[in-house]
Coordinates of C-alpha atoms in Angstrom, one line a residue:
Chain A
X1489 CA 243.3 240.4 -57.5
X1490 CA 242.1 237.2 -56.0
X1491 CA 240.4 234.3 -57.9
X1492 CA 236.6 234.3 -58.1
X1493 CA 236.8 231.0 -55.8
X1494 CA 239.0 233.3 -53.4
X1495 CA 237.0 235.8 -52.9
X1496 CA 233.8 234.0 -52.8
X1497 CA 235.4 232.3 -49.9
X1498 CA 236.8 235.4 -48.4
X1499 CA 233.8 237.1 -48.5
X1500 CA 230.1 236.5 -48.7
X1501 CA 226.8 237.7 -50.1
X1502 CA 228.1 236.6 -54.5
X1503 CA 225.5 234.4 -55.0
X1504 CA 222.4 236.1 -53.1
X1505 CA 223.8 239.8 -55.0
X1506 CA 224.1 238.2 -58.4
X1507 CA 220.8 236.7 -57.9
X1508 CA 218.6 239.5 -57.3
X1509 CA 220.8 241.9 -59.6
X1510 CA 220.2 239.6 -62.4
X1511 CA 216.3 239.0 -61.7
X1512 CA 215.6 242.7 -61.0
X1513 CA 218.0 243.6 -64.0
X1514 CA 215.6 241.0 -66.1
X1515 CA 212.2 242.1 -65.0
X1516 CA 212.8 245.7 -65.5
X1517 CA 215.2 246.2 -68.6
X1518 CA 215.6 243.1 -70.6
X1519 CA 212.3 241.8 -70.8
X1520 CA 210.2 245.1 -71.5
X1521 CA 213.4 246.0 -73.7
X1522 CA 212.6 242.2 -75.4
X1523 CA 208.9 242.6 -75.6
X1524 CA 209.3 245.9 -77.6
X1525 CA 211.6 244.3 -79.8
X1526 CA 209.6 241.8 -80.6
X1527 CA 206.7 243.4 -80.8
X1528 CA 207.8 245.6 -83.4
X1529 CA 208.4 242.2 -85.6
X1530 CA 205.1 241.3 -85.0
X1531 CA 203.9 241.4 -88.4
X1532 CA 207.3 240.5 -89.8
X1533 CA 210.2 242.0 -91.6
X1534 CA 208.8 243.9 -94.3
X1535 CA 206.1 245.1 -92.2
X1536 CA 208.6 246.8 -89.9
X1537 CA 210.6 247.9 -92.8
X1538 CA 207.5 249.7 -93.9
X1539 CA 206.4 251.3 -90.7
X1540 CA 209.9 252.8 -90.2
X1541 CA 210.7 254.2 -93.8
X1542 CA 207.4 256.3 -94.2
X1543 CA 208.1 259.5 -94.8
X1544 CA 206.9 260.7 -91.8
X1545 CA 208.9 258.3 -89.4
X1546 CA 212.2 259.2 -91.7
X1547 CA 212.0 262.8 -91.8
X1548 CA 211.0 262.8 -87.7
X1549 CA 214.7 260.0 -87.0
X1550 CA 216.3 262.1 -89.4
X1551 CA 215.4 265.5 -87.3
X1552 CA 216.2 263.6 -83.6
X1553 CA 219.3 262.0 -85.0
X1554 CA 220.5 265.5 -87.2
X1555 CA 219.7 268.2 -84.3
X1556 CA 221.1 266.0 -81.6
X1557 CA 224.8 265.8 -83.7
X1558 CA 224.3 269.2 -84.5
X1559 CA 223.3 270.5 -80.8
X1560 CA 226.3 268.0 -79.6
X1561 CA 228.9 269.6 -81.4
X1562 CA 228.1 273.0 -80.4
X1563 CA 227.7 271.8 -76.7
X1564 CA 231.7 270.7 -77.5
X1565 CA 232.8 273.8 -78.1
X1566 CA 231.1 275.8 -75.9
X1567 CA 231.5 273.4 -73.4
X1568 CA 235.1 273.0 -73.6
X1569 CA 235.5 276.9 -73.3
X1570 CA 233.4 276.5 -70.1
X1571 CA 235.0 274.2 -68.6
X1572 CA 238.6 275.8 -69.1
X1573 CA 237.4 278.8 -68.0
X1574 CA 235.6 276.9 -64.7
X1575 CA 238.8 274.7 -63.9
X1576 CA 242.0 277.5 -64.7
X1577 CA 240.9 280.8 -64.0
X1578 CA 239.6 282.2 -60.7
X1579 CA 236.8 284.9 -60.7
X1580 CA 234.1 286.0 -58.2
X1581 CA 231.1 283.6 -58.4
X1582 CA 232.9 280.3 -59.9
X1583 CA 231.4 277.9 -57.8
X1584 CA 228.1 279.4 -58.5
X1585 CA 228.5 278.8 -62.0
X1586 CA 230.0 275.7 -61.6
X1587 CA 227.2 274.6 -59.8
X1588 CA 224.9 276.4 -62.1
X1589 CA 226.1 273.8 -65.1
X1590 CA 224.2 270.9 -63.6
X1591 CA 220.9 272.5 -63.6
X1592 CA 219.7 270.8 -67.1
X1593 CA 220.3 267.3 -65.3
X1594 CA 218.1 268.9 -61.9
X1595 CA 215.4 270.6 -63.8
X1596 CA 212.5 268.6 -65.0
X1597 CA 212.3 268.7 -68.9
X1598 CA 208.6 269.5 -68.7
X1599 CA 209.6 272.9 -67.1
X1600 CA 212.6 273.3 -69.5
X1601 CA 210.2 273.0 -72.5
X1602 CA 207.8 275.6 -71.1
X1603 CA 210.5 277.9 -70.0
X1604 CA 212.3 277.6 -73.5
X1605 CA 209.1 278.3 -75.6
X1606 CA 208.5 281.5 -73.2
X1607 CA 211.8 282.7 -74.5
X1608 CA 211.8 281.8 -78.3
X1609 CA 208.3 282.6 -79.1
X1610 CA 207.4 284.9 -81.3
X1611 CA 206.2 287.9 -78.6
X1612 CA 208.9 286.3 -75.9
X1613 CA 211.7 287.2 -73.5
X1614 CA 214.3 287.0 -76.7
X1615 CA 211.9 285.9 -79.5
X1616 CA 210.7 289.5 -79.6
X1617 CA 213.8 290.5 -80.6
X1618 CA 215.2 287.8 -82.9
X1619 CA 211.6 287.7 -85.2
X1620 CA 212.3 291.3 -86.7
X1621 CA 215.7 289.9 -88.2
X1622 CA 214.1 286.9 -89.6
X1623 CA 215.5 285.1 -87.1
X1624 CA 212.6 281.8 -86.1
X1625 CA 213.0 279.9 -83.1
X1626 CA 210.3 278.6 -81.4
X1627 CA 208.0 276.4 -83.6
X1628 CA 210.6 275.4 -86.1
X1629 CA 213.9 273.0 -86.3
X1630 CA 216.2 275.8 -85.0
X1631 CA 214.0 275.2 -81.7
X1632 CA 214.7 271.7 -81.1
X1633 CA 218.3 272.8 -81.7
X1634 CA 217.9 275.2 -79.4
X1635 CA 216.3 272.4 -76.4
X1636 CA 219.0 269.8 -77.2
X1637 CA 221.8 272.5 -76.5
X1638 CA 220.7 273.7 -73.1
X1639 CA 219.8 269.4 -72.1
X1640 CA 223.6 268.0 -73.0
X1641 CA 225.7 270.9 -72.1
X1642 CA 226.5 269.3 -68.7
X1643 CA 227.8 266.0 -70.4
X1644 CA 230.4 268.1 -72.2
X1645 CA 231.5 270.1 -69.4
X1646 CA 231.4 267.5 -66.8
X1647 CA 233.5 265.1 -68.5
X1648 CA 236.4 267.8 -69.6
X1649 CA 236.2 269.5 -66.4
X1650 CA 238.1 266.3 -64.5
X1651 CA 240.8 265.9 -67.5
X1652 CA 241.7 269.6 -66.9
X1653 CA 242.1 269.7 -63.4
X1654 CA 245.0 266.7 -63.8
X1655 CA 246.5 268.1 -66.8
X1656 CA 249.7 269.5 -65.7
X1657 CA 249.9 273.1 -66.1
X1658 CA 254.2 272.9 -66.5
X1659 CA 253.7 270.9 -69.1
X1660 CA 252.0 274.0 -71.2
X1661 CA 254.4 275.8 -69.5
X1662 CA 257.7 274.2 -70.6
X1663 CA 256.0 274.1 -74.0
X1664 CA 255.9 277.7 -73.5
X1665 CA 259.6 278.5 -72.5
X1666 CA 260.3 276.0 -75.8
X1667 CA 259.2 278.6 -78.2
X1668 CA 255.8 276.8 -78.4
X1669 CA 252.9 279.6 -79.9
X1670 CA 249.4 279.3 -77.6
X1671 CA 247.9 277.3 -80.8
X1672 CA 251.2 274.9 -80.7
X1673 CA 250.7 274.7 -76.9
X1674 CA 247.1 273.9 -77.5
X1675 CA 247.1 271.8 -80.6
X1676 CA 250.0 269.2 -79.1
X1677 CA 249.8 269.6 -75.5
X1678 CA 246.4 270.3 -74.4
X1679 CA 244.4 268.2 -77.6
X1680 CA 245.9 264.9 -77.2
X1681 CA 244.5 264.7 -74.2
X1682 CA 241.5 266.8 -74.0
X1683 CA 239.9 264.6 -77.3
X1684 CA 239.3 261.6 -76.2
X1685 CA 237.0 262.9 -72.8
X1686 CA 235.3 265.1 -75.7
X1687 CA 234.6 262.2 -77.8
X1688 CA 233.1 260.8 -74.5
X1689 CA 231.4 263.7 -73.4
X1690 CA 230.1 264.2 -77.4
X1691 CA 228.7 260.5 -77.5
X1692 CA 227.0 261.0 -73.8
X1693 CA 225.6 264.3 -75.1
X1694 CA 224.1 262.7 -78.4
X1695 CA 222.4 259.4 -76.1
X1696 CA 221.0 261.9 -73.8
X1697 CA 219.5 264.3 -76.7
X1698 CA 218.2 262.0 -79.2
X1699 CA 215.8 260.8 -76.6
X1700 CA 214.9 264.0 -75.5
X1701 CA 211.4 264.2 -75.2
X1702 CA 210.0 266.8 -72.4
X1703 CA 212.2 270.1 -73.1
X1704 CA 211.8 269.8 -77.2
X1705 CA 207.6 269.3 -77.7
X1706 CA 207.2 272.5 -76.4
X1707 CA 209.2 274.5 -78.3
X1708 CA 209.3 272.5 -81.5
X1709 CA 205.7 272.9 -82.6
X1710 CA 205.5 269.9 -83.6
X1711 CA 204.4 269.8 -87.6
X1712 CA 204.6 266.2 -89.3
X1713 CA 207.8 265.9 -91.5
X1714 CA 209.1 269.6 -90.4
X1715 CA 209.6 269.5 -86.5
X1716 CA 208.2 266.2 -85.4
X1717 CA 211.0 264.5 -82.9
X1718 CA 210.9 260.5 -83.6
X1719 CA 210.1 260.0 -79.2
X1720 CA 206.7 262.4 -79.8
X1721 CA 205.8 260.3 -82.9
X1722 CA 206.2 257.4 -80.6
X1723 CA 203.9 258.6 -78.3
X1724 CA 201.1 259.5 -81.0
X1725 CA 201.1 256.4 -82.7
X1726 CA 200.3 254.7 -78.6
X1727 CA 197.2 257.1 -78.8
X1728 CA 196.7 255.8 -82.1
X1729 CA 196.8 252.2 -80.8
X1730 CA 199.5 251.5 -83.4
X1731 CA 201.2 249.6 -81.4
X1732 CA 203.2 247.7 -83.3
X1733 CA 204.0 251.2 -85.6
X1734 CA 205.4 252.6 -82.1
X1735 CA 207.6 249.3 -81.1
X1736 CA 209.0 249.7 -84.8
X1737 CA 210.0 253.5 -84.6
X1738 CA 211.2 252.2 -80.9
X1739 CA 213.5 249.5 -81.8
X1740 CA 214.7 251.7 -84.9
X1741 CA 215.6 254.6 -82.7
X1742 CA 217.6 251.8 -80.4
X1743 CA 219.1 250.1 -83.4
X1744 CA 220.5 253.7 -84.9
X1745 CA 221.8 254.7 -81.3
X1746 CA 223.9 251.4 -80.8
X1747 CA 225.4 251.6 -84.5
X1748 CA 226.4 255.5 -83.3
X1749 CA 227.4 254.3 -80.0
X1750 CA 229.5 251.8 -81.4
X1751 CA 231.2 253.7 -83.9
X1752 CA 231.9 256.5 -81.7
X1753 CA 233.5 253.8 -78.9
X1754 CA 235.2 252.3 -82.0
X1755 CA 236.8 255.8 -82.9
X1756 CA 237.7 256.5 -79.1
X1757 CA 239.7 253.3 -78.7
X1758 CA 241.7 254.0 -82.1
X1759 CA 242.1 257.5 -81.1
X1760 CA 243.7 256.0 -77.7
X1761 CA 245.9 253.1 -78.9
X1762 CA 247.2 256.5 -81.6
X1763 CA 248.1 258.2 -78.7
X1764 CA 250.4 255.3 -77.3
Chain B
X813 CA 242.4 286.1 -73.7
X814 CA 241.3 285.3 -70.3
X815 CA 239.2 288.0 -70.6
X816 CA 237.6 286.8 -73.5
X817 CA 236.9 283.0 -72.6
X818 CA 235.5 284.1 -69.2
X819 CA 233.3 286.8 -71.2
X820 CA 232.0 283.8 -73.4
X821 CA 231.8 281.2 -71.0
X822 CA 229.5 283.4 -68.6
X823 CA 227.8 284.4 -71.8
X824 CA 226.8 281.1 -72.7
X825 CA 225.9 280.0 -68.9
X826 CA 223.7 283.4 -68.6
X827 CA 221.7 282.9 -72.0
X828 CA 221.4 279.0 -71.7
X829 CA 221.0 278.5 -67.6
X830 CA 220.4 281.9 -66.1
X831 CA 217.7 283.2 -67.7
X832 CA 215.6 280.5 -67.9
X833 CA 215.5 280.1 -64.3
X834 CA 215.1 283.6 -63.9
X835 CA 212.3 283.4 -66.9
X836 CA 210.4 280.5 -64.6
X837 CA 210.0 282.6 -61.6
X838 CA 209.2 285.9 -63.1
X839 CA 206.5 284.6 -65.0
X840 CA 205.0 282.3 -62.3
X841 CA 204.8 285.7 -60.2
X842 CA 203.6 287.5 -63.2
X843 CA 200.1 288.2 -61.7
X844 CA 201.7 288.9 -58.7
X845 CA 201.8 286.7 -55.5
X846 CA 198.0 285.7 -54.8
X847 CA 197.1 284.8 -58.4
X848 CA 200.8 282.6 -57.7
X849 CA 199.6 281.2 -54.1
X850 CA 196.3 280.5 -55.8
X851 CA 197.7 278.1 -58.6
X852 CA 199.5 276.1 -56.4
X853 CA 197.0 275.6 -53.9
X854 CA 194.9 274.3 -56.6
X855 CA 193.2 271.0 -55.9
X856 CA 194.9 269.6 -59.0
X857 CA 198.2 270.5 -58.7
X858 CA 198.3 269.5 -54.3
X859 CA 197.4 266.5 -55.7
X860 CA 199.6 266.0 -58.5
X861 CA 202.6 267.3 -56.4
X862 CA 201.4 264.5 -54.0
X863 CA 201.6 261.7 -56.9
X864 CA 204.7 262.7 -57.1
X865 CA 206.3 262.4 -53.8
X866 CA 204.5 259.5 -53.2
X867 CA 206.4 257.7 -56.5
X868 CA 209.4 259.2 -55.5
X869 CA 209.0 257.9 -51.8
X870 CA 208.7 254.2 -53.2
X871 CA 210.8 254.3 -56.5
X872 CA 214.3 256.2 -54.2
X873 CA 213.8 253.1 -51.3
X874 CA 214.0 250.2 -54.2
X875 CA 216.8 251.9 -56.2
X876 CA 218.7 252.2 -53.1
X877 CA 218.3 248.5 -52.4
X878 CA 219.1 247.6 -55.8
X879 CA 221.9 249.5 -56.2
X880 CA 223.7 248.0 -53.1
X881 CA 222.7 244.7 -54.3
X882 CA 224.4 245.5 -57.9
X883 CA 227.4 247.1 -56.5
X884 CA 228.3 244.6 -54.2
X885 CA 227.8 242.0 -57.1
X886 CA 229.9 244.0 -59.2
X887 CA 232.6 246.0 -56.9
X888 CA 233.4 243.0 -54.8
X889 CA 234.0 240.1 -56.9
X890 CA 235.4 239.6 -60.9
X891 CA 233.1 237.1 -62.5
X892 CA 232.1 236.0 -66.4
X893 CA 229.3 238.5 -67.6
X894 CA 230.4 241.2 -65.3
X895 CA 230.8 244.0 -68.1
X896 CA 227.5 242.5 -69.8
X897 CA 225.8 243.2 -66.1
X898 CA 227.9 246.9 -66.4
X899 CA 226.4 248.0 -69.4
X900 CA 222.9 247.0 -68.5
X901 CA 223.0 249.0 -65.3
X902 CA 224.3 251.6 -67.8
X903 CA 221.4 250.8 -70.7
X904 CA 218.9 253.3 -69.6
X905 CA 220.7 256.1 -70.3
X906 CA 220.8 255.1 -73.6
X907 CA 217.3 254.9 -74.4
X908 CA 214.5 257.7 -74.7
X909 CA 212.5 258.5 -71.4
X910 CA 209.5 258.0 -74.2
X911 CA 210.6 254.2 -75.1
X912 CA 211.2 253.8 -71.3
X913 CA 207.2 253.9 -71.1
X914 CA 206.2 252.2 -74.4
X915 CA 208.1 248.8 -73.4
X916 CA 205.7 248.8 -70.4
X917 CA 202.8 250.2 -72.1
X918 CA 203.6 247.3 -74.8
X919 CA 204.6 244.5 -71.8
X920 CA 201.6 245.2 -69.5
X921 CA 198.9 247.7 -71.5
X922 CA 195.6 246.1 -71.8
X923 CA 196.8 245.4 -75.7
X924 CA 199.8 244.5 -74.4
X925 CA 201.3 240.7 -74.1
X926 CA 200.5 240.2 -70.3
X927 CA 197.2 242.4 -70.9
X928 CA 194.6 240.0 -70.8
X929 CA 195.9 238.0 -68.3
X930 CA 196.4 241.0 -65.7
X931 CA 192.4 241.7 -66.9
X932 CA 190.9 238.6 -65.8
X933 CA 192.8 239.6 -61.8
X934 CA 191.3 243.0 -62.3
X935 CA 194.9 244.3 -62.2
X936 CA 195.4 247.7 -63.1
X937 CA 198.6 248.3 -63.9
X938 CA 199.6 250.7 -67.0
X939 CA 197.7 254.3 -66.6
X940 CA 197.7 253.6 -63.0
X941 CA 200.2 254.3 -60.3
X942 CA 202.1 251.0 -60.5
X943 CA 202.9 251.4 -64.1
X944 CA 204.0 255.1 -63.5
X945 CA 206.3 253.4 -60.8
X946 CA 207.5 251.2 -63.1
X947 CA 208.9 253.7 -66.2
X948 CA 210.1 255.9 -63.3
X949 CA 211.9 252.5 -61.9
X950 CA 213.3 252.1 -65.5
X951 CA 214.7 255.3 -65.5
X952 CA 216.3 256.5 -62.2
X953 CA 217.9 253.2 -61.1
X954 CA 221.4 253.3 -62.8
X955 CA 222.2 257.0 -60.6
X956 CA 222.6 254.8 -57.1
X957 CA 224.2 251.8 -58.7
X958 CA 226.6 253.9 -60.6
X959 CA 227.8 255.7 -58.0
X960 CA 228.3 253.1 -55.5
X961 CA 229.9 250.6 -58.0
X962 CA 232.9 253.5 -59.1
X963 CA 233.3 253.9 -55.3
X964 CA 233.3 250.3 -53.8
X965 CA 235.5 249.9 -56.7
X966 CA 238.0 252.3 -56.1
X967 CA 238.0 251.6 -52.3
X968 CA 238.9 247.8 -52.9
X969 CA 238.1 244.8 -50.7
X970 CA 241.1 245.1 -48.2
X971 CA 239.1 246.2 -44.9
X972 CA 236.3 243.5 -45.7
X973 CA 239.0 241.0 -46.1
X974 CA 240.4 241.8 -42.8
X975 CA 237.0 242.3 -40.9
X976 CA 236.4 238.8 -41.8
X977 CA 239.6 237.5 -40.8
X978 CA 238.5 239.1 -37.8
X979 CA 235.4 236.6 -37.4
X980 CA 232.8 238.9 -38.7
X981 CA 229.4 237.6 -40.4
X982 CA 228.4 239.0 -43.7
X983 CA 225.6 241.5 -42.5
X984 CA 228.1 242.8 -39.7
X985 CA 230.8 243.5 -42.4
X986 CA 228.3 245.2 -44.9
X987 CA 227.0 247.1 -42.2
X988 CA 229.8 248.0 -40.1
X989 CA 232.7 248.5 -42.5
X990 CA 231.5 249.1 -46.2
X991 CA 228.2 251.0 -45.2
X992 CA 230.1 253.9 -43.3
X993 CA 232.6 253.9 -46.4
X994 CA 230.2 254.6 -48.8
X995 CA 227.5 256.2 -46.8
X996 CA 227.6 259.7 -48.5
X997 CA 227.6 258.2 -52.1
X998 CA 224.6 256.5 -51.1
X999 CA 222.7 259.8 -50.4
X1000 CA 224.5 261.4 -53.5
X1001 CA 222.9 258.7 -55.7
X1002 CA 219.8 258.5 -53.7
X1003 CA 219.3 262.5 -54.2
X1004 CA 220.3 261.9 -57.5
X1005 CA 217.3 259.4 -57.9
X1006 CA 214.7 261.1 -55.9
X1007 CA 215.3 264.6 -58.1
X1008 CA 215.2 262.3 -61.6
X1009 CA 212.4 260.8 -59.9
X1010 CA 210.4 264.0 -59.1
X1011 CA 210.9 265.5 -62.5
X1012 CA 210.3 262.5 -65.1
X1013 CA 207.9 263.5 -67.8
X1014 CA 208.4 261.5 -71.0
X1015 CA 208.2 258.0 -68.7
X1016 CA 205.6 258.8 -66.8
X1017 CA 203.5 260.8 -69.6
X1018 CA 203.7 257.6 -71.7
X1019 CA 201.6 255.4 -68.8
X1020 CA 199.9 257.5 -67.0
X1021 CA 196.9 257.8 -69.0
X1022 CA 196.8 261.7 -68.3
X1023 CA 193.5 260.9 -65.2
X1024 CA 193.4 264.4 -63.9
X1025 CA 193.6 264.4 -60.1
X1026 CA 194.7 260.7 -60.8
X1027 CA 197.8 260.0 -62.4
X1028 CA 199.3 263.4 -62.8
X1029 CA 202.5 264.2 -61.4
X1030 CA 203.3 267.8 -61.2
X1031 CA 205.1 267.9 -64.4
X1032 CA 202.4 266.2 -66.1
X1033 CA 200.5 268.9 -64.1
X1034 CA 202.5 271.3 -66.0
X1035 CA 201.9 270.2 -69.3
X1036 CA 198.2 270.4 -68.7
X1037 CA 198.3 274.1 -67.7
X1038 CA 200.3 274.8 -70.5
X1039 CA 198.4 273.6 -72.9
X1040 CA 195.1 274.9 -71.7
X1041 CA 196.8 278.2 -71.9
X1042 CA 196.7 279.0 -68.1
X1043 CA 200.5 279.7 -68.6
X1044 CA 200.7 281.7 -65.2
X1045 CA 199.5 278.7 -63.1
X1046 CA 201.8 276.6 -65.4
X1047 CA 204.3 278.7 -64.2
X1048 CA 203.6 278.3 -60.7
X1049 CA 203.8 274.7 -60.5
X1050 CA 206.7 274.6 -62.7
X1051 CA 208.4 277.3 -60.1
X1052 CA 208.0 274.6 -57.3
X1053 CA 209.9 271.7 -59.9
X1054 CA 212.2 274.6 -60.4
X1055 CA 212.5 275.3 -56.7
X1056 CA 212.8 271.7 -56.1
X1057 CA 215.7 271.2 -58.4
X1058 CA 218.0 274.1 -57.0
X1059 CA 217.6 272.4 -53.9
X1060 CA 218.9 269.6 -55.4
X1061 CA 221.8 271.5 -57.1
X1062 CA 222.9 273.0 -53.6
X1063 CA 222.5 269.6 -51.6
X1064 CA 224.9 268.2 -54.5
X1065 CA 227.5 270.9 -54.3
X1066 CA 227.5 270.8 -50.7
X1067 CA 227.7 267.0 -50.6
X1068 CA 230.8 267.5 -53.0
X1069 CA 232.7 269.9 -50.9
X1070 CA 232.4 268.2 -47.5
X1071 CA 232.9 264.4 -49.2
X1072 CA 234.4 264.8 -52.1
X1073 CA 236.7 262.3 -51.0
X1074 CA 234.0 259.6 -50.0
X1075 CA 232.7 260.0 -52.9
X1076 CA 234.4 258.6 -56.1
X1077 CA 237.2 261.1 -57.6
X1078 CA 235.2 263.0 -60.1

């Protein structure tokens, strides 16, 4: 690769593009982004301290944070079976259903939500048939589970999908003729390289869902300290005009996402440097 | 075995993807069709659908703009600060749709730190379309940059080098060698945008101020119905989102089989 002083020579348009990158970049991310941060220090250390560890605030991080790991991991599993099945096997319909997968990135979350609470409730599509075993969806944790699930699925399968299609199926298959069971095949064939894009796809998954807003107010029902998401409790301390109560739940929701973030990229670069 | 994992996968895909589209239709056409003509022909909801396009016709324009600007920066050239520049591209899909609103709300609000100052020029700006443009901005304009950074990447600098051995200006070479290179990425990101665009709730709920027949995009729209209990009309308009975004999901696919290979290796 050329020097910077190279290519700038070689080819124009550096200083004119990292101009208006920067001052766009500036004017819509960092300074909002700043002002929020900020603001939720407004009244000083302690007072953010206190805004954030009421119970209410706790309980409602606890539930975004908790159901979003919890929906992630199932979204691993099911979505590495997925995506195995999309990438190695052919079967009538396949591109259909692989097309199918993206549909929780196309379809609004509003119409998600509404959709989702038609089939949990109570008298619903599948509701109907769950409530007689005990079984309560809509209106309760188990429902915000339920949102977060059908929002990161495509995270998952999206990021193992291209892993599998260069894995090299004689690879598995000399394991085979070596006396290698499926699970050994699996275990140190298949794993070494299939974790780290799950680890990826995981930590997407869990960014995407513990800002979920749209698809989980609907079906959550929303009750303080029981099914309250820490984004709707933002929204109803603005109509509260606590403002500086919604920059601190704000900034602490961004403050526990980068800790997460960063462990998770921490644990992907070991999990690399192992492999080597 | 194969058996099996097919069985679960389709299992999963059918109870999680299927039948909630399927659920959106039937119960928009519930009534039948006049009752579903009749809800979306609702004064309320042409207007809100309007909003919409209308944000989505000014936001897709400035991301695409943006995004070439970024990727050129970015693709082209290795400078100090580039992976800082990377992940701030990359930042808002890190950060809830909701907080995407609050910053502006918080930045521009009439409590907020510019408030007064926009009040005394009579500026409207949060719970007004400009605000709503501006938390949909926040939001949609990593999808073009993204995808024409992992592209110009990948393609490298080797036929801009030689076009301007050749004598040609900047604008020529942007326009007649890297634009055709990464023209269908540039719709893929822009579609991309424009569907984000079209369906943003949390964002756009935040500063819109809920004005019916204002500020209310059609998922807004949506959330309005539902709550008033008129689930069938709710429905309705959530059947044209719906519609919109299988649209969306063919466009993609189709733009993936015929380009795949203008568009970055996925």
């Amino acid at each position: 690769m050329a020097s910077l002083a190279q290519q700038r020579r070689t080819l124009p348009g550096f200083g004119l593009g990292l101009g208006v990158t920067i001052t766009y970049l500036s004017l819509i991310v960092l300074l909002p982004l700043a002002t929020m941060l900020l603001r939720s220090l407004g009244n000083g250390p302690a007072f953010w301290w206190q805004a954030v560890s009421s119970a209410r605030v706790l309980a409602a991080l606890r539930l975004s944070f908790g159901a979003s790991m919890a929906a992630a991991a199932v979204d691993v599993i099911f979505g590495l079976i997925i995506a195995w099945v999309l990438v190695r096997y052919r079967f009538i319909g396949r591109r259909w259903f692989d097309a199918l997968i993206d549909l929780p990135f196309a379809l609004p979350t509003a119409v998600a939500g509404i959709t989702l609470s038609a089939l949990y409730a109570g008298n619903g599509w599948l509701g109907q048939y769950l409530e007689p075993w005990g079984i309560k969806v809509a209106f309760t944790r188990v429902g915000v589970f339920v949102a977060l699930v059908f929002v990161a699925l495509p995270f998952i399968v999206r990021t193992v999908q291209p892993v599998l299609q260069d894995l090299d199926k004689e690879c598995e298959e000399a394991a085979a003729t070596l006396g290698a069971s499926r699970w050994q095949t699996f275990r140190q064939v298949l794993w070494p390289s299939l974790a780290p894009a799950l680890l990826t796809g995981f930590t997407m998954a869990l960014a995407r869902a513990v800002g979920e807003y749209g698809s989980v107010i609907f079906i959550a029902g929303n009750l303080p300290r029981v099914s309250e998401i820490a984004p709707l409790l933002i929204t109803i301390k603005l109509e509260q005009y606590d403002y500086v109560g919604a920059a601190a739940i704000g900034s602490a929701m961004l403050l526990l996402s980068f800790v997460l973030l960063l462990v998770l990229n921490l644990l992907q670069r070991r999990m690399l440097r192992v492999q080597r | 075995m194969r058996a099996l994992l097919i069985g679960v996968a389709l299992a999963f895909i059918g109870l999680f993807l299927l039948l909630p589209l399927f659920v959106v239709f039937t119960e928009a056409l519930r009534h039948g069709v006049l009752p579903y003509l009749a809800a979306i022909r609702e004064p309320d909801a042409v207007s809100a659908l309007l909003l919409s396009l209308k944000i989505v016709a000014i936001v897709v324009p400035i991301n695409v703009t943006f995004g070439i600007f970024a990727a050129w920066t970015i693709a082209k050239f290795r400078f100090p600060g580039r992976s800082v520049l990377v992940s701030l591209i990359d930042l808002p899909f890190a950060v809830s749709p909701v907080i995407s609103g609050l910053v502006y709300v918080l930045l521009l609000g009439s409590r907020g730190v510019l408030g007064p100052l926009l009040q005394d020029w009579d500026i409207q700006i949060i719970f007004a379309l400009p605000g709503m443009v501006l938390a949909t901005l926040f939001v949609t304009f990593p999808f073009v940059a993204r995808e024409l950074i992992a592209l110009m990447e990948q393609q490298g600098n080797d036929e801009e080098y030689a076009a301007r051995t050749l004598g040609a200006g900047g604008l020529q070479i942007f326009l007649r060698v890297t634009l055709p290179n990464i023209k269908w990425a540039l719709l893929y990101g822009a579609l991309l945008s424009a569907a984000r665009a079209l369906g943003e709730f949390g964002a756009v709920s935040v500063v819109s101020g809920h004005v019916r027949g204002y500020t209310n995009t059609l998922p807004l729209q949506v959330e309005i119905l539902y709550n008033e209990y008129q689930f069938q009309a709710a429905f309705a308009v959530a059947s044209l989102l719906a519609l919109f975004a299988l649209v969306t999901l063919v466009l993609k696919t189709v733009l993936e089989h015929r380009f795949g290979r203008e568009l970055k290796t996925h």
